[in-house]
mmCIF file with all atom_site columns, C-alpha atoms in Angstrom:
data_model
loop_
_atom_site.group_PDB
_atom_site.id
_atom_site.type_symbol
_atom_site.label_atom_id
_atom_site.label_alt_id
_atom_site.label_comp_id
_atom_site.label_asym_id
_atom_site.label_entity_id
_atom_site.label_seq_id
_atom_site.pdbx_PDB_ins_code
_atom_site.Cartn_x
_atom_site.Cartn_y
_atom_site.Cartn_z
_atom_site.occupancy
_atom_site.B_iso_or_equiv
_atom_site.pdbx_formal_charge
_atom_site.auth_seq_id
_atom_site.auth_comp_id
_atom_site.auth_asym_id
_atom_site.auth_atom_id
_atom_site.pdbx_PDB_model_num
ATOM 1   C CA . UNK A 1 1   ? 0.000   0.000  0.000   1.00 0.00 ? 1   UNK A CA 1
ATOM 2   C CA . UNK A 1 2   ? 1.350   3.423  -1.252  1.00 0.00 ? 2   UNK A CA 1
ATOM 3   C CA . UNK A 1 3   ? 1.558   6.240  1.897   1.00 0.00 ? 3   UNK A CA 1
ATOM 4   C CA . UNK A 1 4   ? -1.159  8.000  0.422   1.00 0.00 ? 4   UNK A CA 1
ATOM 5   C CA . UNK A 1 5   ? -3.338  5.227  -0.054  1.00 0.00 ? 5   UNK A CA 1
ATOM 6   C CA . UNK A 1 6   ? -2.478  4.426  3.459   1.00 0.00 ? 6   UNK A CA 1
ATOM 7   C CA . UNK A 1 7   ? -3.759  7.938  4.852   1.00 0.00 ? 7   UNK A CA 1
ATOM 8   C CA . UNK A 1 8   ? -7.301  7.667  2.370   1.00 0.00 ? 8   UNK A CA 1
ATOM 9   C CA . UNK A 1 9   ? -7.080  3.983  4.578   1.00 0.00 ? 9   UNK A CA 1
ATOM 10  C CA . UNK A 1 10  ? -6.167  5.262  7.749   1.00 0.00 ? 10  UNK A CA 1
ATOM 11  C CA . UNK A 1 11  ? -8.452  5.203  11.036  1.00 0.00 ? 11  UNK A CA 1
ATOM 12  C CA . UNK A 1 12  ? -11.621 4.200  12.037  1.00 0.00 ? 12  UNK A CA 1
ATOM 13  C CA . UNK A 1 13  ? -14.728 4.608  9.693   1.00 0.00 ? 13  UNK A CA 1
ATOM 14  C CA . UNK A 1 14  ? -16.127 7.635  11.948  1.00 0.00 ? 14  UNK A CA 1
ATOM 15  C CA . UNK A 1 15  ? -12.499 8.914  11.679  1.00 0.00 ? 15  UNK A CA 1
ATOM 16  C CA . UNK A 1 16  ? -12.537 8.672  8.033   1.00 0.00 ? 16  UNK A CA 1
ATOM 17  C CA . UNK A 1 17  ? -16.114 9.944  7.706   1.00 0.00 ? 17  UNK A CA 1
ATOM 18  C CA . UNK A 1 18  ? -14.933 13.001 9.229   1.00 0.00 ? 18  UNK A CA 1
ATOM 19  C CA . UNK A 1 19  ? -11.889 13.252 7.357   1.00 0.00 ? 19  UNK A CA 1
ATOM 20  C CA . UNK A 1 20  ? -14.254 12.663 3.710   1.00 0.00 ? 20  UNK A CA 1
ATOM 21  C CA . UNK A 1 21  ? -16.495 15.256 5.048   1.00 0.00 ? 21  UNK A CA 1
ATOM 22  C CA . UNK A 1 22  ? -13.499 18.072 5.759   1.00 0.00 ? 22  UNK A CA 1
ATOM 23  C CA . UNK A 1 23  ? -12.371 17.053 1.962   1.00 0.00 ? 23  UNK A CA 1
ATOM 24  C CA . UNK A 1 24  ? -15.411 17.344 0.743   1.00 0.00 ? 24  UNK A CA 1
ATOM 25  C CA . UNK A 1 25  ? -16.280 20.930 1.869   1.00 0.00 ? 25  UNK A CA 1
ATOM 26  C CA . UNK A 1 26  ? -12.815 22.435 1.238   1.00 0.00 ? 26  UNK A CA 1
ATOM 27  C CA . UNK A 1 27  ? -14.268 20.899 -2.424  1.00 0.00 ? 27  UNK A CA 1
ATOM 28  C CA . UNK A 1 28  ? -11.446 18.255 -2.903  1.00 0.00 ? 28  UNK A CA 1
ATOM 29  C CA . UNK A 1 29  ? -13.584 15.913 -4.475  1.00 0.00 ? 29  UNK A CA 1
ATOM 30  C CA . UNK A 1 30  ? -11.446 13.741 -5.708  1.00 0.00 ? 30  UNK A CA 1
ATOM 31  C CA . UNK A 1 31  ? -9.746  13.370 -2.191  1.00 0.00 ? 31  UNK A CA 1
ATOM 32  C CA . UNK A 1 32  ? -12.594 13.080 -0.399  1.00 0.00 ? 32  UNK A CA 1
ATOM 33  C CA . UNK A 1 33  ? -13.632 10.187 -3.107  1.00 0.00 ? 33  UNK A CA 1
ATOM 34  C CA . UNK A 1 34  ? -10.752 7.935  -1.757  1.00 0.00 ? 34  UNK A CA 1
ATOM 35  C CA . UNK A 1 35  ? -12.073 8.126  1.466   1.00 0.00 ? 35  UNK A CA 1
ATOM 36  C CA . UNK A 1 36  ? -14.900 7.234  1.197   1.00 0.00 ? 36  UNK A CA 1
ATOM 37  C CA . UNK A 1 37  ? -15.573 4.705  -1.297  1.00 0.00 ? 37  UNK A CA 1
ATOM 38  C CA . UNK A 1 38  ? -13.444 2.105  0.879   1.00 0.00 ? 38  UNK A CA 1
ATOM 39  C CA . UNK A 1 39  ? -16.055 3.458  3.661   1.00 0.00 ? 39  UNK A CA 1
ATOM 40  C CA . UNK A 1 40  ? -19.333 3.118  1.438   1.00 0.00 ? 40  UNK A CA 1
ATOM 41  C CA . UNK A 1 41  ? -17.283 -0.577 0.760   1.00 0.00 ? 41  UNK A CA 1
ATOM 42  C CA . UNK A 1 42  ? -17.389 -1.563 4.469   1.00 0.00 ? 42  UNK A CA 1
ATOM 43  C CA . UNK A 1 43  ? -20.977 -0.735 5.188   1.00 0.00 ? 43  UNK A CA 1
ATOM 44  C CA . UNK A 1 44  ? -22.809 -0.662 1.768   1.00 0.00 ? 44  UNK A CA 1
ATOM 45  C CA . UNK A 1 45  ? -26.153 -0.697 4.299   1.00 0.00 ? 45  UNK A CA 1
ATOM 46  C CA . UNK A 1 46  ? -25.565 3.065  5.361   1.00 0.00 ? 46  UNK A CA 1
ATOM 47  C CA . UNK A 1 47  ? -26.713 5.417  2.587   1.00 0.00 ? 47  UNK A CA 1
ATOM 48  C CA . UNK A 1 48  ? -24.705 8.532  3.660   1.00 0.00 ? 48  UNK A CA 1
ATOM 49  C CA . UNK A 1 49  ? -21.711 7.050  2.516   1.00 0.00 ? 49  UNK A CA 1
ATOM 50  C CA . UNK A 1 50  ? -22.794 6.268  -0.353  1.00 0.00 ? 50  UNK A CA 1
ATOM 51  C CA . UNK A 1 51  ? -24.708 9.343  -1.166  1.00 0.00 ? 51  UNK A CA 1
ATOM 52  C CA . UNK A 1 52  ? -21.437 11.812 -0.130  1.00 0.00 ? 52  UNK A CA 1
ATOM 53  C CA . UNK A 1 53  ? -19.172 9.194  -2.636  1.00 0.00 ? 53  UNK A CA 1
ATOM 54  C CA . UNK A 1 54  ? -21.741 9.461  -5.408  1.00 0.00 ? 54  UNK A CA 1
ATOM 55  C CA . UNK A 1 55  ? -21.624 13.086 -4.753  1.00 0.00 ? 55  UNK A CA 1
ATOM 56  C CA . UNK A 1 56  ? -17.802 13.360 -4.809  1.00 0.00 ? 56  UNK A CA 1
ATOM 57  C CA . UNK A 1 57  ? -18.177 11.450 -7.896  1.00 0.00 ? 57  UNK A CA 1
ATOM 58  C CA . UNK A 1 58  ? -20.026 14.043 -9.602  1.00 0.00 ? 58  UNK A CA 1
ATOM 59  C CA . UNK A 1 59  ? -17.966 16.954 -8.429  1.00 0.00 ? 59  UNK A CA 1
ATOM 60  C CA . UNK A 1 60  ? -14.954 15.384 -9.279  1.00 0.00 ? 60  UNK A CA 1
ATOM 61  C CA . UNK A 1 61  ? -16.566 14.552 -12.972 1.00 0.00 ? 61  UNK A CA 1
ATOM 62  C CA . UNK A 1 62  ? -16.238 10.977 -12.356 1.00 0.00 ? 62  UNK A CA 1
ATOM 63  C CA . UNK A 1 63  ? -19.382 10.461 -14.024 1.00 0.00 ? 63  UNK A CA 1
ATOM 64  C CA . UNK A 1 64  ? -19.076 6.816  -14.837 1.00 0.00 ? 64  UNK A CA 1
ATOM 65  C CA . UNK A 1 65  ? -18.690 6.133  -10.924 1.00 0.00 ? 65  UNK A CA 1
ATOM 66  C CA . UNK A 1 66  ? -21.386 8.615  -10.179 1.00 0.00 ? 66  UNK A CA 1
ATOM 67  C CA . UNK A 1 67  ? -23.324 6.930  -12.469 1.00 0.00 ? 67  UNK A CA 1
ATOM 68  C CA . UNK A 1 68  ? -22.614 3.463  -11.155 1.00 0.00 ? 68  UNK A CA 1
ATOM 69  C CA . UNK A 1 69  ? -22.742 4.182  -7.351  1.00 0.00 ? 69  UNK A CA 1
ATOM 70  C CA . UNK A 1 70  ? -26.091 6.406  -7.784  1.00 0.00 ? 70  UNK A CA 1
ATOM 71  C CA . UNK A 1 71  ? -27.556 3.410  -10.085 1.00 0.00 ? 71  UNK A CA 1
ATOM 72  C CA . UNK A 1 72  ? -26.718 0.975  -6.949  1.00 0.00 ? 72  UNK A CA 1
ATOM 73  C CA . UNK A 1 73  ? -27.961 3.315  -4.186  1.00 0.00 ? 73  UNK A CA 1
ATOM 74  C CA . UNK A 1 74  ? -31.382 3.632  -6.316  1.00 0.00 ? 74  UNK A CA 1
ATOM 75  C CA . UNK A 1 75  ? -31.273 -0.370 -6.193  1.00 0.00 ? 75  UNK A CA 1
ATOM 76  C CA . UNK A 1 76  ? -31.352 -0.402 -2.545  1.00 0.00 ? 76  UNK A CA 1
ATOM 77  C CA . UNK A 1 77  ? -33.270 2.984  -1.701  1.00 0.00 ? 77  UNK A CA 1
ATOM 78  C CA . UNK A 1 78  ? -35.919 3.844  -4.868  1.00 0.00 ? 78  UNK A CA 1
ATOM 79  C CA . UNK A 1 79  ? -37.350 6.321  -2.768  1.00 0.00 ? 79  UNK A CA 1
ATOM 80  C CA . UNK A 1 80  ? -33.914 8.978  -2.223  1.00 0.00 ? 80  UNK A CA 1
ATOM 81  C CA . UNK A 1 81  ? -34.949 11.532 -3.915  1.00 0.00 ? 81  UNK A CA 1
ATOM 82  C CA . UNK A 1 82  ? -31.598 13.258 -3.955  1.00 0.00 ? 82  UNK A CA 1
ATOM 83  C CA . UNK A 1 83  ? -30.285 10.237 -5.926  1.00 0.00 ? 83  UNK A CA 1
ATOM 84  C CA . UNK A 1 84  ? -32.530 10.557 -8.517  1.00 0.00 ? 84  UNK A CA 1
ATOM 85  C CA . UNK A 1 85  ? -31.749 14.328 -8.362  1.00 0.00 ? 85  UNK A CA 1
ATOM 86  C CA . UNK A 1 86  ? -28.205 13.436 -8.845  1.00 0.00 ? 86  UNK A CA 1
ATOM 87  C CA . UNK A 1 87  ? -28.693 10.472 -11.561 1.00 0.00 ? 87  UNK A CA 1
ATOM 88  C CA . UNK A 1 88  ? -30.830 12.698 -13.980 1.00 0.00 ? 88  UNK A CA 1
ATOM 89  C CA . UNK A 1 89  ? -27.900 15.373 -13.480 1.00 0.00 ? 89  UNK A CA 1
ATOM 90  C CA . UNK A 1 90  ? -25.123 12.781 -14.127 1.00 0.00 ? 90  UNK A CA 1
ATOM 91  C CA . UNK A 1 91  ? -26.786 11.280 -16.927 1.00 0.00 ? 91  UNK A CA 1
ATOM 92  C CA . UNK A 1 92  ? -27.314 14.985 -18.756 1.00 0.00 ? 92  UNK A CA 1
ATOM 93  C CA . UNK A 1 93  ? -23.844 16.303 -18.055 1.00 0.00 ? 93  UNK A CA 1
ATOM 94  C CA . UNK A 1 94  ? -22.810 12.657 -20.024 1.00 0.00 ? 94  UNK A CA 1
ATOM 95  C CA . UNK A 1 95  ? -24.737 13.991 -22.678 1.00 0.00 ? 95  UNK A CA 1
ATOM 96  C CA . UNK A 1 96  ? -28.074 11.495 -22.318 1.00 0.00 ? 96  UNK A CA 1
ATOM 97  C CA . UNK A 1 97  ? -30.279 13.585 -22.108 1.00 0.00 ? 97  UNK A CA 1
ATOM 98  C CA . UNK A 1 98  ? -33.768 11.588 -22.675 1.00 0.00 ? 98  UNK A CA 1
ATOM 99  C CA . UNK A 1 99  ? -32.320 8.901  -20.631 1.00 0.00 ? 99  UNK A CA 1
ATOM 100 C CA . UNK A 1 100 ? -32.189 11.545 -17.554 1.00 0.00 ? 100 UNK A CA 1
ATOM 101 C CA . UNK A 1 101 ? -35.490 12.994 -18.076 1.00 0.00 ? 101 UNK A CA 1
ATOM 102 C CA . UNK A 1 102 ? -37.346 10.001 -15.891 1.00 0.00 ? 102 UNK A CA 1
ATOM 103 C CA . UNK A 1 103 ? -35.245 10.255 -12.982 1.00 0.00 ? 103 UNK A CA 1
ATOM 104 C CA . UNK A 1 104 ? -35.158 14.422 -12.764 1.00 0.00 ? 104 UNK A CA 1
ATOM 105 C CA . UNK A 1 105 ? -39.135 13.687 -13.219 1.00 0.00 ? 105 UNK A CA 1
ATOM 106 C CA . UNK A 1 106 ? -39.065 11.387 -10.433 1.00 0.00 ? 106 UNK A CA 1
ATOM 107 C CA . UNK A 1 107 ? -37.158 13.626 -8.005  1.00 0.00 ? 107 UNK A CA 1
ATOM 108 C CA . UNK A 1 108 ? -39.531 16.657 -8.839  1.00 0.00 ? 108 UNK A CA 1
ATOM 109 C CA . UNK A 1 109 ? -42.609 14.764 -8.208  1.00 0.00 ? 109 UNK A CA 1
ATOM 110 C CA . UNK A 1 110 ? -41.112 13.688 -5.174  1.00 0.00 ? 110 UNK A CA 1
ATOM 111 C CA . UNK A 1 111 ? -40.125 17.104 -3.903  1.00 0.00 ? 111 UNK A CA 1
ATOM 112 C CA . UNK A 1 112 ? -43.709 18.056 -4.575  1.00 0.00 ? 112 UNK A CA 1
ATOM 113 C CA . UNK A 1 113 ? -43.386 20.107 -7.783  1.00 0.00 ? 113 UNK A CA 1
ATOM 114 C CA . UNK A 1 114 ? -45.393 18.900 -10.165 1.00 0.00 ? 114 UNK A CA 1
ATOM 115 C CA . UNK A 1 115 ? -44.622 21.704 -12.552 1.00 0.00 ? 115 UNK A CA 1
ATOM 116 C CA . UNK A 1 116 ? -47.187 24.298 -14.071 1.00 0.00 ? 116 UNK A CA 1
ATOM 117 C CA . UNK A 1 117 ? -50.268 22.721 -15.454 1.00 0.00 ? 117 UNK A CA 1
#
């Protein structure tokens, strides 16, 4: 294991939250990334996690992981509307646009804006 690998590594998982959570508001996505996804790893039952990697993901413009982790959190939670949020946005910044429309429909619906009629 490298030494920086080791730090991303280091610690207990509330110790590592912590440190993924400083990364991630001083905007280091990419750091904060490394953290975390050997977190979301070790308890793929907690959603925040997952949701703050998925996140990072995005930021970072790791969309294929964003993609991949926000596909898998919708697997397990269908009903996080943030996820949806964040799929629909993932999918149009990779340039599918029709393929996001369902999900950003979804998360509107589910933050109770049903649009103009």
């Amino acid at each position: 294991m490298t030494g920086a690998m080791a730090y991303y590594e280091h610690g207990t998982a509330a110790e590592r939250w912590t440190r993924a959570q400083l990364f991630f508001e001083a905007k280091e996505y990419a750091n904060a990334a490394r953290v975390l996804s050997g977190l979301a790893a070790e308890v793929p039952e907690q959603l925040a996690p997952r949701l703050l990697l998925a996140r990072a993901y995005y930021h970072s413009a790791q969309l294929g992981r964003a993609e991949t982790e926000l596909r898998e959190i919708l697997e397990r939670w269908p009903v996080e509307d943030y996820a949806q949020l964040l799929l629909g946005r993932t999918l149009e910044r990779r340039g599918r646009v029709a393929e996001a429309a369902p999900y950003l429909r979804i998360a509107a619906a589910m933050a109770g804006d049903f649009g103009e009629e």
